Amino acid sequence: MGAGLALLLGGCLLIYLASPNQRWRARPLAGMPGRTAGALLLALALYQLQHGMQGVAAVFTWSLGVMLALTLLPFLSALFHVYRGR
């Protein structure tokens, strides 16, 4: 289950870093390859989670994790820039 969560976070991070509005890097990752790699990691995460728990619980955990990660990444970026600016 830990590997599934790590894959989920990695996939969300790649999708976020491929966005033109991301603030972690000076330039975003290449759009299509970054998003494709992120989507593949998310699919692998769901597959991994289904081996560790029942199907419905795995889908719920996966969708909740994706929502949480994609919501928190922009805020973590803003928080990082606020503290780095001091």
PDB file of N, CA and C in Angstrom:
ATOM      1  N   MET A   1       0.822  -1.193   0.000  1.00  0.00           N
ATOM      2  CA  MET A   1       0.000   0.000   0.000  1.00  0.00           C
ATOM      3  C   MET A   1       0.868   1.260   0.000  1.00  0.00           C
ATOM      4  N   GLY A   2       2.013   1.205   0.673  1.00  0.00           N
ATOM      5  CA  GLY A   2       2.906   2.360   0.699  1.00  0.00           C
ATOM      6  C   GLY A   2       3.438   2.698  -0.681  1.00  0.00           C
ATOM      7  N   ALA A   3       3.715   1.657  -1.480  1.00  0.00           N
ATOM      8  CA  ALA A   3       4.197   1.897  -2.846  1.00  0.00           C
ATOM      9  C   ALA A   3       3.112   2.559  -3.684  1.00  0.00           C
ATOM     10  N   GLY A   4       1.871   2.160  -3.485  1.00  0.00           N
ATOM     11  CA  GLY A   4       0.765   2.774  -4.218  1.00  0.00           C
ATOM     12  C   GLY A   4       0.610   4.247  -3.887  1.00  0.00           C
ATOM     13  N   LEU A   5       0.761   4.584  -2.615  1.00  0.00           N
ATOM     14  CA  LEU A   5       0.657   5.993  -2.223  1.00  0.00           C
ATOM     15  C   LEU A   5       1.831   6.806  -2.750  1.00  0.00           C
ATOM     16  N   ALA A   6       3.012   6.205  -2.769  1.00  0.00           N
ATOM     17  CA  ALA A   6       4.181   6.904  -3.327  1.00  0.00           C
ATOM     18  C   ALA A   6       4.007   7.132  -4.824  1.00  0.00           C
ATOM     19  N   LEU A   7       3.489   6.138  -5.537  1.00  0.00           N
ATOM     20  CA  LEU A   7       3.219   6.303  -6.968  1.00  0.00           C
ATOM     21  C   LEU A   7       2.165   7.378  -7.199  1.00  0.00           C
ATOM     22  N   LEU A   8       1.164   7.415  -6.335  1.00  0.00           N
ATOM     23  CA  LEU A   8       0.104   8.417  -6.455  1.00  0.00           C
ATOM     24  C   LEU A   8       0.678   9.824  -6.292  1.00  0.00           C
ATOM     25  N   LEU A   9       1.501  10.022  -5.278  1.00  0.00           N
ATOM     26  CA  LEU A   9       2.101  11.344  -5.075  1.00  0.00           C
ATOM     27  C   LEU A   9       3.035  11.717  -6.216  1.00  0.00           C
ATOM     28  N   GLY A  10       3.796  10.748  -6.701  1.00  0.00           N
ATOM     29  CA  GLY A  10       4.686  11.013  -7.831  1.00  0.00           C
ATOM     30  C   GLY A  10       3.921  11.386  -9.089  1.00  0.00           C
ATOM     31  N   GLY A  11       2.824  10.692  -9.350  1.00  0.00           N
ATOM     32  CA  GLY A  11       2.009  11.003 -10.521  1.00  0.00           C
ATOM     33  C   GLY A  11       1.393  12.387 -10.439  1.00  0.00           C
ATOM     34  N   CYS A  12       0.872  12.731  -9.276  1.00  0.00           N
ATOM     35  CA  CYS A  12       0.293  14.068  -9.104  1.00  0.00           C
ATOM     36  C   CYS A  12       1.359  15.147  -9.225  1.00  0.00           C
ATOM     37  N   LEU A  13       2.535  14.871  -8.700  1.00  0.00           N
ATOM     38  CA  LEU A  13       3.621  15.846  -8.791  1.00  0.00           C
ATOM     39  C   LEU A  13       4.038  16.070 -10.241  1.00  0.00           C
ATOM     40  N   LEU A  14       4.131  15.002 -11.025  1.00  0.00           N
ATOM     41  CA  LEU A  14       4.488  15.164 -12.437  1.00  0.00           C
ATOM     42  C   LEU A  14       3.418  15.941 -13.201  1.00  0.00           C
ATOM     43  N   ILE A  15       2.164  15.651 -12.920  1.00  0.00           N
ATOM     44  CA  ILE A  15       1.082  16.380 -13.595  1.00  0.00           C
ATOM     45  C   ILE A  15       1.130  17.858 -13.205  1.00  0.00           C
ATOM     46  N   TYR A  16       1.371  18.143 -11.924  1.00  0.00           N
ATOM     47  CA  TYR A  16       1.454  19.534 -11.490  1.00  0.00           C
ATOM     48  C   TYR A  16       2.649  20.245 -12.118  1.00  0.00           C
ATOM     49  N   LEU A  17       3.797  19.582 -12.151  1.00  0.00           N
ATOM     50  CA  LEU A  17       4.998  20.213 -12.709  1.00  0.00           C
ATOM     51  C   LEU A  17       4.906  20.418 -14.217  1.00  0.00           C
ATOM     52  N   ALA A  18       4.024  19.692 -14.897  1.00  0.00           N
ATOM     53  CA  ALA A  18       3.830  19.883 -16.333  1.00  0.00           C
ATOM     54  C   ALA A  18       2.855  21.023 -16.625  1.00  0.00           C
ATOM     55  N   SER A  19       2.217  21.550 -15.593  1.00  0.00           N
ATOM     56  CA  SER A  19       1.266  22.645 -15.778  1.00  0.00           C
ATOM     57  C   SER A  19       2.012  23.953 -16.024  1.00  0.00           C
ATOM     58  N   PRO A  20       1.532  24.793 -16.944  1.00  0.00           N
ATOM     59  CA  PRO A  20       2.206  26.076 -17.168  1.00  0.00           C
ATOM     60  C   PRO A  20       2.065  27.034 -15.978  1.00  0.00           C
ATOM     61  N   ASN A  21       1.127  26.768 -15.067  1.00  0.00           N
ATOM     62  CA  ASN A  21       0.916  27.647 -13.914  1.00  0.00           C
ATOM     63  C   ASN A  21       1.660  27.201 -12.666  1.00  0.00           C
ATOM     64  N   GLN A  22       2.478  26.162 -12.760  1.00  0.00           N
ATOM     65  CA  GLN A  22       3.214  25.691 -11.584  1.00  0.00           C
ATOM     66  C   GLN A  22       4.269  26.722 -11.192  1.00  0.00           C
ATOM     67  N   ARG A  23       4.638  26.735  -9.922  1.00  0.00           N
ATOM     68  CA  ARG A  23       5.591  27.723  -9.409  1.00  0.00           C
ATOM     69  C   ARG A  23       6.807  27.086  -8.746  1.00  0.00           C
ATOM     70  N   TRP A  24       7.001  25.778  -8.888  1.00  0.00           N
ATOM     71  CA  TRP A  24       8.140  25.134  -8.234  1.00  0.00           C
ATOM     72  C   TRP A  24       9.403  25.257  -9.060  1.00  0.00           C
ATOM     73  N   ARG A  25       9.272  25.295 -10.357  1.00  0.00           N
ATOM     74  CA  ARG A  25      10.434  25.361 -11.243  1.00  0.00           C
ATOM     75  C   ARG A  25      10.347  26.632 -12.074  1.00  0.00           C
ATOM     76  N   ALA A  26      11.470  27.042 -12.622  1.00  0.00           N
ATOM     77  CA  ALA A  26      11.472  28.234 -13.474  1.00  0.00           C
ATOM     78  C   ALA A  26      10.661  27.977 -14.742  1.00  0.00           C
ATOM     79  N   ARG A  27      10.801  26.783 -15.294  1.00  0.00           N
ATOM     80  CA  ARG A  27      10.028  26.398 -16.483  1.00  0.00           C
ATOM     81  C   ARG A  27       9.301  25.099 -16.188  1.00  0.00           C
ATOM     82  N   PRO A  28       8.081  24.942 -16.676  1.00  0.00           N
ATOM     83  CA  PRO A  28       7.374  23.675 -16.441  1.00  0.00           C
ATOM     84  C   PRO A  28       8.021  22.532 -17.220  1.00  0.00           C
ATOM     85  N   LEU A  29       7.714  21.328 -16.805  1.00  0.00           N
ATOM     86  CA  LEU A  29       8.160  20.158 -17.563  1.00  0.00           C
ATOM     87  C   LEU A  29       7.508  20.182 -18.936  1.00  0.00           C
ATOM     88  N   ALA A  30       8.048  19.411 -19.859  1.00  0.00           N
ATOM     89  CA  ALA A  30       7.427  19.296 -21.181  1.00  0.00           C
ATOM     90  C   ALA A  30       5.994  18.802 -20.986  1.00  0.00           C
ATOM     91  N   GLY A  31       5.046  19.496 -21.581  1.00  0.00           N
ATOM     92  CA  GLY A  31       3.630  19.268 -21.318  1.00  0.00           C
ATOM     93  C   GLY A  31       3.146  17.845 -21.492  1.00  0.00           C
ATOM     94  N   MET A  32       3.176  17.345 -22.710  1.00  0.00           N
ATOM     95  CA  MET A  32       2.595  16.039 -22.966  1.00  0.00           C
ATOM     96  C   MET A  32       3.382  14.899 -22.318  1.00  0.00           C
ATOM     97  N   PRO A  33       4.703  14.850 -22.406  1.00  0.00           N
ATOM     98  CA  PRO A  33       5.417  13.751 -21.734  1.00  0.00           C
ATOM     99  C   PRO A  33       5.251  13.771 -20.211  1.00  0.00           C
ATOM    100  N   GLY A  34       5.226  14.937 -19.612  1.00  0.00           N
ATOM    101  CA  GLY A  34       5.052  15.029 -18.164  1.00  0.00           C
ATOM    102  C   GLY A  34       3.687  14.556 -17.716  1.00  0.00           C
ATOM    103  N   ARG A  35       2.668  14.984 -18.441  1.00  0.00           N
ATOM    104  CA  ARG A  35       1.309  14.556 -18.092  1.00  0.00           C
ATOM    105  C   ARG A  35       1.104  13.073 -18.355  1.00  0.00           C
ATOM    106  N   THR A  36       1.703  12.560 -19.439  1.00  0.00           N
ATOM    107  CA  THR A  36       1.574  11.137 -19.750  1.00  0.00           C
ATOM    108  C   THR A  36       2.260  10.287 -18.687  1.00  0.00           C
ATOM    109  N   ALA A  37       3.455  10.689 -18.285  1.00  0.00           N
ATOM    110  CA  ALA A  37       4.161   9.953 -17.229  1.00  0.00           C
ATOM    111  C   ALA A  37       3.382  10.016 -15.916  1.00  0.00           C
ATOM    112  N   GLY A  38       2.801  11.169 -15.616  1.00  0.00           N
ATOM    113  CA  GLY A  38       1.989  11.295 -14.410  1.00  0.00           C
ATOM    114  C   GLY A  38       0.760  10.412 -14.454  1.00  0.00           C
ATOM    115  N   ALA A  39       0.102  10.360 -15.607  1.00  0.00           N
ATOM    116  CA  ALA A  39      -1.078   9.506 -15.744  1.00  0.00           C
ATOM    117  C   ALA A  39      -0.708   8.030 -15.617  1.00  0.00           C
ATOM    118  N   LEU A  40       0.437   7.641 -16.169  1.00  0.00           N
ATOM    119  CA  LEU A  40       0.884   6.252 -16.031  1.00  0.00           C
ATOM    120  C   LEU A  40       1.186   5.914 -14.573  1.00  0.00           C
ATOM    121  N   LEU A  41       1.813   6.834 -13.860  1.00  0.00           N
ATOM    122  CA  LEU A  41       2.072   6.596 -12.443  1.00  0.00           C
ATOM    123  C   LEU A  41       0.777   6.500 -11.648  1.00  0.00           C
ATOM    124  N   LEU A  42      -0.216   7.307 -12.010  1.00  0.00           N
ATOM    125  CA  LEU A  42      -1.501   7.226 -11.319  1.00  0.00           C
ATOM    126  C   LEU A  42      -2.201   5.902 -11.602  1.00  0.00           C
ATOM    127  N   ALA A  43      -2.104   5.417 -12.837  1.00  0.00           N
ATOM    128  CA  ALA A  43      -2.693   4.110 -13.157  1.00  0.00           C
ATOM    129  C   ALA A  43      -1.975   2.998 -12.398  1.00  0.00           C
ATOM    130  N   LEU A  44      -0.652   3.075 -12.325  1.00  0.00           N
ATOM    131  CA  LEU A  44       0.102   2.082 -11.550  1.00  0.00           C
ATOM    132  C   LEU A  44      -0.238   2.162 -10.063  1.00  0.00           C
ATOM    133  N   ALA A  45      -0.482   3.364  -9.578  1.00  0.00           N
ATOM    134  CA  ALA A  45      -0.858   3.527  -8.173  1.00  0.00           C
ATOM    135  C   ALA A  45      -2.186   2.843  -7.889  1.00  0.00           C
ATOM    136  N   LEU A  46      -3.148   3.016  -8.778  1.00  0.00           N
ATOM    137  CA  LEU A  46      -4.441   2.362  -8.586  1.00  0.00           C
ATOM    138  C   LEU A  46      -4.291   0.851  -8.626  1.00  0.00           C
ATOM    139  N   TYR A  47      -3.496   0.355  -9.555  1.00  0.00           N
ATOM    140  CA  TYR A  47      -3.244  -1.084  -9.645  1.00  0.00           C
ATOM    141  C   TYR A  47      -2.594  -1.597  -8.364  1.00  0.00           C
ATOM    142  N   GLN A  48      -1.626  -0.857  -7.855  1.00  0.00           N
ATOM    143  CA  GLN A  48      -0.929  -1.261  -6.631  1.00  0.00           C
ATOM    144  C   GLN A  48      -1.864  -1.215  -5.428  1.00  0.00           C
ATOM    145  N   LEU A  49      -2.702  -0.199  -5.353  1.00  0.00           N
ATOM    146  CA  LEU A  49      -3.630  -0.094  -4.229  1.00  0.00           C
ATOM    147  C   LEU A  49      -4.659  -1.215  -4.243  1.00  0.00           C
ATOM    148  N   GLN A  50      -5.064  -1.656  -5.430  1.00  0.00           N
ATOM    149  CA  GLN A  50      -6.054  -2.730  -5.508  1.00  0.00           C
ATOM    150  C   GLN A  50      -5.498  -4.056  -5.013  1.00  0.00           C
ATOM    151  N   HIS A  51      -4.189  -4.200  -5.018  1.00  0.00           N
ATOM    152  CA  HIS A  51      -3.601  -5.426  -4.487  1.00  0.00           C
ATOM    153  C   HIS A  51      -3.499  -5.396  -2.966  1.00  0.00           C
ATOM    154  N   GLY A  52      -3.554  -4.224  -2.385  1.00  0.00           N
ATOM    155  CA  GLY A  52      -3.429  -4.110  -0.942  1.00  0.00           C
ATOM    156  C   GLY A  52      -4.744  -4.005  -0.203  1.00  0.00           C
ATOM    157  N   MET A  53      -5.828  -3.738  -0.914  1.00  0.00           N
ATOM    158  CA  MET A  53      -7.135  -3.588  -0.263  1.00  0.00           C
ATOM    159  C   MET A  53      -8.234  -3.958  -1.246  1.00  0.00           C
ATOM    160  N   GLN A  54      -9.466  -3.942  -0.788  1.00  0.00           N
ATOM    161  CA  GLN A  54     -10.593  -4.264  -1.661  1.00  0.00           C
ATOM    162  C   GLN A  54     -10.749  -3.188  -2.728  1.00  0.00           C
ATOM    163  N   GLY A  55     -11.410  -3.556  -3.820  1.00  0.00           N
ATOM    164  CA  GLY A  55     -11.517  -2.670  -4.974  1.00  0.00           C
ATOM    165  C   GLY A  55     -12.146  -1.322  -4.683  1.00  0.00           C
ATOM    166  N   VAL A  56     -13.283  -1.322  -3.992  1.00  0.00           N
ATOM    167  CA  VAL A  56     -13.980  -0.065  -3.711  1.00  0.00           C
ATOM    168  C   VAL A  56     -13.133   0.817  -2.793  1.00  0.00           C
ATOM    169  N   ALA A  57     -12.514   0.220  -1.800  1.00  0.00           N
ATOM    170  CA  ALA A  57     -11.657   0.990  -0.891  1.00  0.00           C
ATOM    171  C   ALA A  57     -10.440   1.537  -1.631  1.00  0.00           C
ATOM    172  N   ALA A  58      -9.903   0.765  -2.573  1.00  0.00           N
ATOM    173  CA  ALA A  58      -8.743   1.221  -3.341  1.00  0.00           C
ATOM    174  C   ALA A  58      -9.107   2.410  -4.220  1.00  0.00           C
ATOM    175  N   VAL A  59     -10.247   2.341  -4.888  1.00  0.00           N
ATOM    176  CA  VAL A  59     -10.678   3.454  -5.745  1.00  0.00           C
ATOM    177  C   VAL A  59     -10.959   4.695  -4.899  1.00  0.00           C
ATOM    178  N   PHE A  60     -11.577   4.511  -3.741  1.00  0.00           N
ATOM    179  CA  PHE A  60     -11.842   5.646  -2.857  1.00  0.00           C
ATOM    180  C   PHE A  60     -10.537   6.269  -2.368  1.00  0.00           C
ATOM    181  N   THR A  61      -9.597   5.440  -1.924  1.00  0.00           N
ATOM    182  CA  THR A  61      -8.305   5.939  -1.456  1.00  0.00           C
ATOM    183  C   THR A  61      -7.564   6.652  -2.571  1.00  0.00           C
ATOM    184  N   TRP A  62      -7.600   6.080  -3.765  1.00  0.00           N
ATOM    185  CA  TRP A  62      -6.915   6.663  -4.914  1.00  0.00           C
ATOM    186  C   TRP A  62      -7.514   8.027  -5.260  1.00  0.00           C
ATOM    187  N   SER A  63      -8.845   8.095  -5.361  1.00  0.00           N
ATOM    188  CA  SER A  63      -9.479   9.364  -5.752  1.00  0.00           C
ATOM    189  C   SER A  63      -9.301  10.426  -4.670  1.00  0.00           C
ATOM    190  N   LEU A  64      -9.385  10.028  -3.417  1.00  0.00           N
ATOM    191  CA  LEU A  64      -9.172  10.982  -2.337  1.00  0.00           C
ATOM    192  C   LEU A  64      -7.725  11.473  -2.325  1.00  0.00           C
ATOM    193  N   GLY A  65      -6.786  10.574  -2.563  1.00  0.00           N
ATOM    194  CA  GLY A  65      -5.376  10.960  -2.608  1.00  0.00           C
ATOM    195  C   GLY A  65      -5.070  11.907  -3.753  1.00  0.00           C
ATOM    196  N   VAL A  66      -5.656  11.643  -4.921  1.00  0.00           N
ATOM    197  CA  VAL A  66      -5.446  12.527  -6.078  1.00  0.00           C
ATOM    198  C   VAL A  66      -6.017  13.915  -5.791  1.00  0.00           C
ATOM    199  N   MET A  67      -7.231  13.964  -5.242  1.00  0.00           N
ATOM    200  CA  MET A  67      -7.828  15.263  -4.922  1.00  0.00           C
ATOM    201  C   MET A  67      -6.989  16.022  -3.901  1.00  0.00           C
ATOM    202  N   LEU A  68      -6.537  15.327  -2.879  1.00  0.00           N
ATOM    203  CA  LEU A  68      -5.747  15.973  -1.837  1.00  0.00           C
ATOM    204  C   LEU A  68      -4.414  16.479  -2.378  1.00  0.00           C
ATOM    205  N   ALA A  69      -3.721  15.646  -3.133  1.00  0.00           N
ATOM    206  CA  ALA A  69      -2.404  16.034  -3.648  1.00  0.00           C
ATOM    207  C   ALA A  69      -2.512  17.195  -4.635  1.00  0.00           C
ATOM    208  N   LEU A  70      -3.463  17.122  -5.562  1.00  0.00           N
ATOM    209  CA  LEU A  70      -3.580  18.185  -6.559  1.00  0.00           C
ATOM    210  C   LEU A  70      -4.109  19.487  -5.959  1.00  0.00           C
ATOM    211  N   THR A  71      -4.748  19.410  -4.798  1.00  0.00           N
ATOM    212  CA  THR A  71      -5.188  20.620  -4.114  1.00  0.00           C
ATOM    213  C   THR A  71      -4.052  21.227  -3.295  1.00  0.00           C
ATOM    214  N   LEU A  72      -3.259  20.383  -2.645  1.00  0.00           N
ATOM    215  CA  LEU A  72      -2.219  20.892  -1.750  1.00  0.00           C
ATOM    216  C   LEU A  72      -0.956  21.358  -2.464  1.00  0.00           C
ATOM    217  N   LEU A  73      -0.625  20.795  -3.612  1.00  0.00           N
ATOM    218  CA  LEU A  73       0.629  21.154  -4.282  1.00  0.00           C
ATOM    219  C   LEU A  73       0.747  22.650  -4.590  1.00  0.00           C
ATOM    220  N   PRO A  74      -0.282  23.318  -5.121  1.00  0.00           N
ATOM    221  CA  PRO A  74      -0.142  24.770  -5.348  1.00  0.00           C
ATOM    222  C   PRO A  74       0.023  25.560  -4.049  1.00  0.00           C
ATOM    223  N   PHE A  75      -0.670  25.133  -2.987  1.00  0.00           N
ATOM    224  CA  PHE A  75      -0.541  25.838  -1.718  1.00  0.00           C
ATOM    225  C   PHE A  75       0.834  25.621  -1.097  1.00  0.00           C
ATOM    226  N   LEU A  76       1.376  24.420  -1.227  1.00  0.00           N
ATOM    227  CA  LEU A  76       2.726  24.166  -0.726  1.00  0.00           C
ATOM    228  C   LEU A  76       3.752  24.992  -1.490  1.00  0.00           C
ATOM    229  N   SER A  77       3.515  25.163  -2.773  1.00  0.00           N
ATOM    230  CA  SER A  77       4.407  25.990  -3.580  1.00  0.00           C
ATOM    231  C   SER A  77       4.370  27.443  -3.111  1.00  0.00           C
ATOM    232  N   ALA A  78       3.182  27.969  -2.877  1.00  0.00           N
ATOM    233  CA  ALA A  78       3.054  29.347  -2.402  1.00  0.00           C
ATOM    234  C   ALA A  78       3.681  29.508  -1.025  1.00  0.00           C
ATOM    235  N   LEU A  79       3.470  28.535  -0.155  1.00  0.00           N
ATOM    236  CA  LEU A  79       4.053  28.584   1.179  1.00  0.00           C
ATOM    237  C   LEU A  79       5.576  28.547   1.113  1.00  0.00           C
ATOM    238  N   PHE A  80       6.113  27.745   0.229  1.00  0.00           N
ATOM    239  CA  PHE A  80       7.562  27.665   0.050  1.00  0.00           C
ATOM    240  C   PHE A  80       8.131  29.011  -0.395  1.00  0.00           C
ATOM    241  N   HIS A  81       7.449  29.682  -1.320  1.00  0.00           N
ATOM    242  CA  HIS A  81       7.947  30.970  -1.811  1.00  0.00           C
ATOM    243  C   HIS A  81       7.824  32.063  -0.755  1.00  0.00           C
ATOM    244  N   VAL A  82       6.820  31.987   0.094  1.00  0.00           N
ATOM    245  CA  VAL A  82       6.687  32.972   1.171  1.00  0.00           C
ATOM    246  C   VAL A  82       7.840  32.826   2.151  1.00  0.00           C
ATOM    247  N   TYR A  83       8.140  31.594   2.546  1.00  0.00           N
ATOM    248  CA  TYR A  83       9.229  31.384   3.504  1.00  0.00           C
ATOM    249  C   TYR A  83      10.599  31.603   2.882  1.00  0.00           C
ATOM    250  N   ARG A  84      10.748  31.318   1.609  1.00  0.00           N
ATOM    251  CA  ARG A  84      12.031  31.525   0.946  1.00  0.00           C
ATOM    252  C   ARG A  84      12.302  33.012   0.743  1.00  0.00           C
ATOM    253  N   GLY A  85      11.254  33.804   0.593  1.00  0.00           N
ATOM    254  CA  GLY A  85      11.415  35.237   0.387  1.00  0.00           C
ATOM    255  C   GLY A  85      11.888  35.977   1.624  1.00  0.00           C
ATOM    256  N   ARG A  86      11.750  35.371   2.797  1.00  0.00           N
ATOM    257  CA  ARG A  86      12.151  36.033   4.045  1.00  0.00           C
ATOM    258  C   ARG A  86      13.614  35.953   4.268  1.00  0.00           C
TER     259      ARG A  86
END
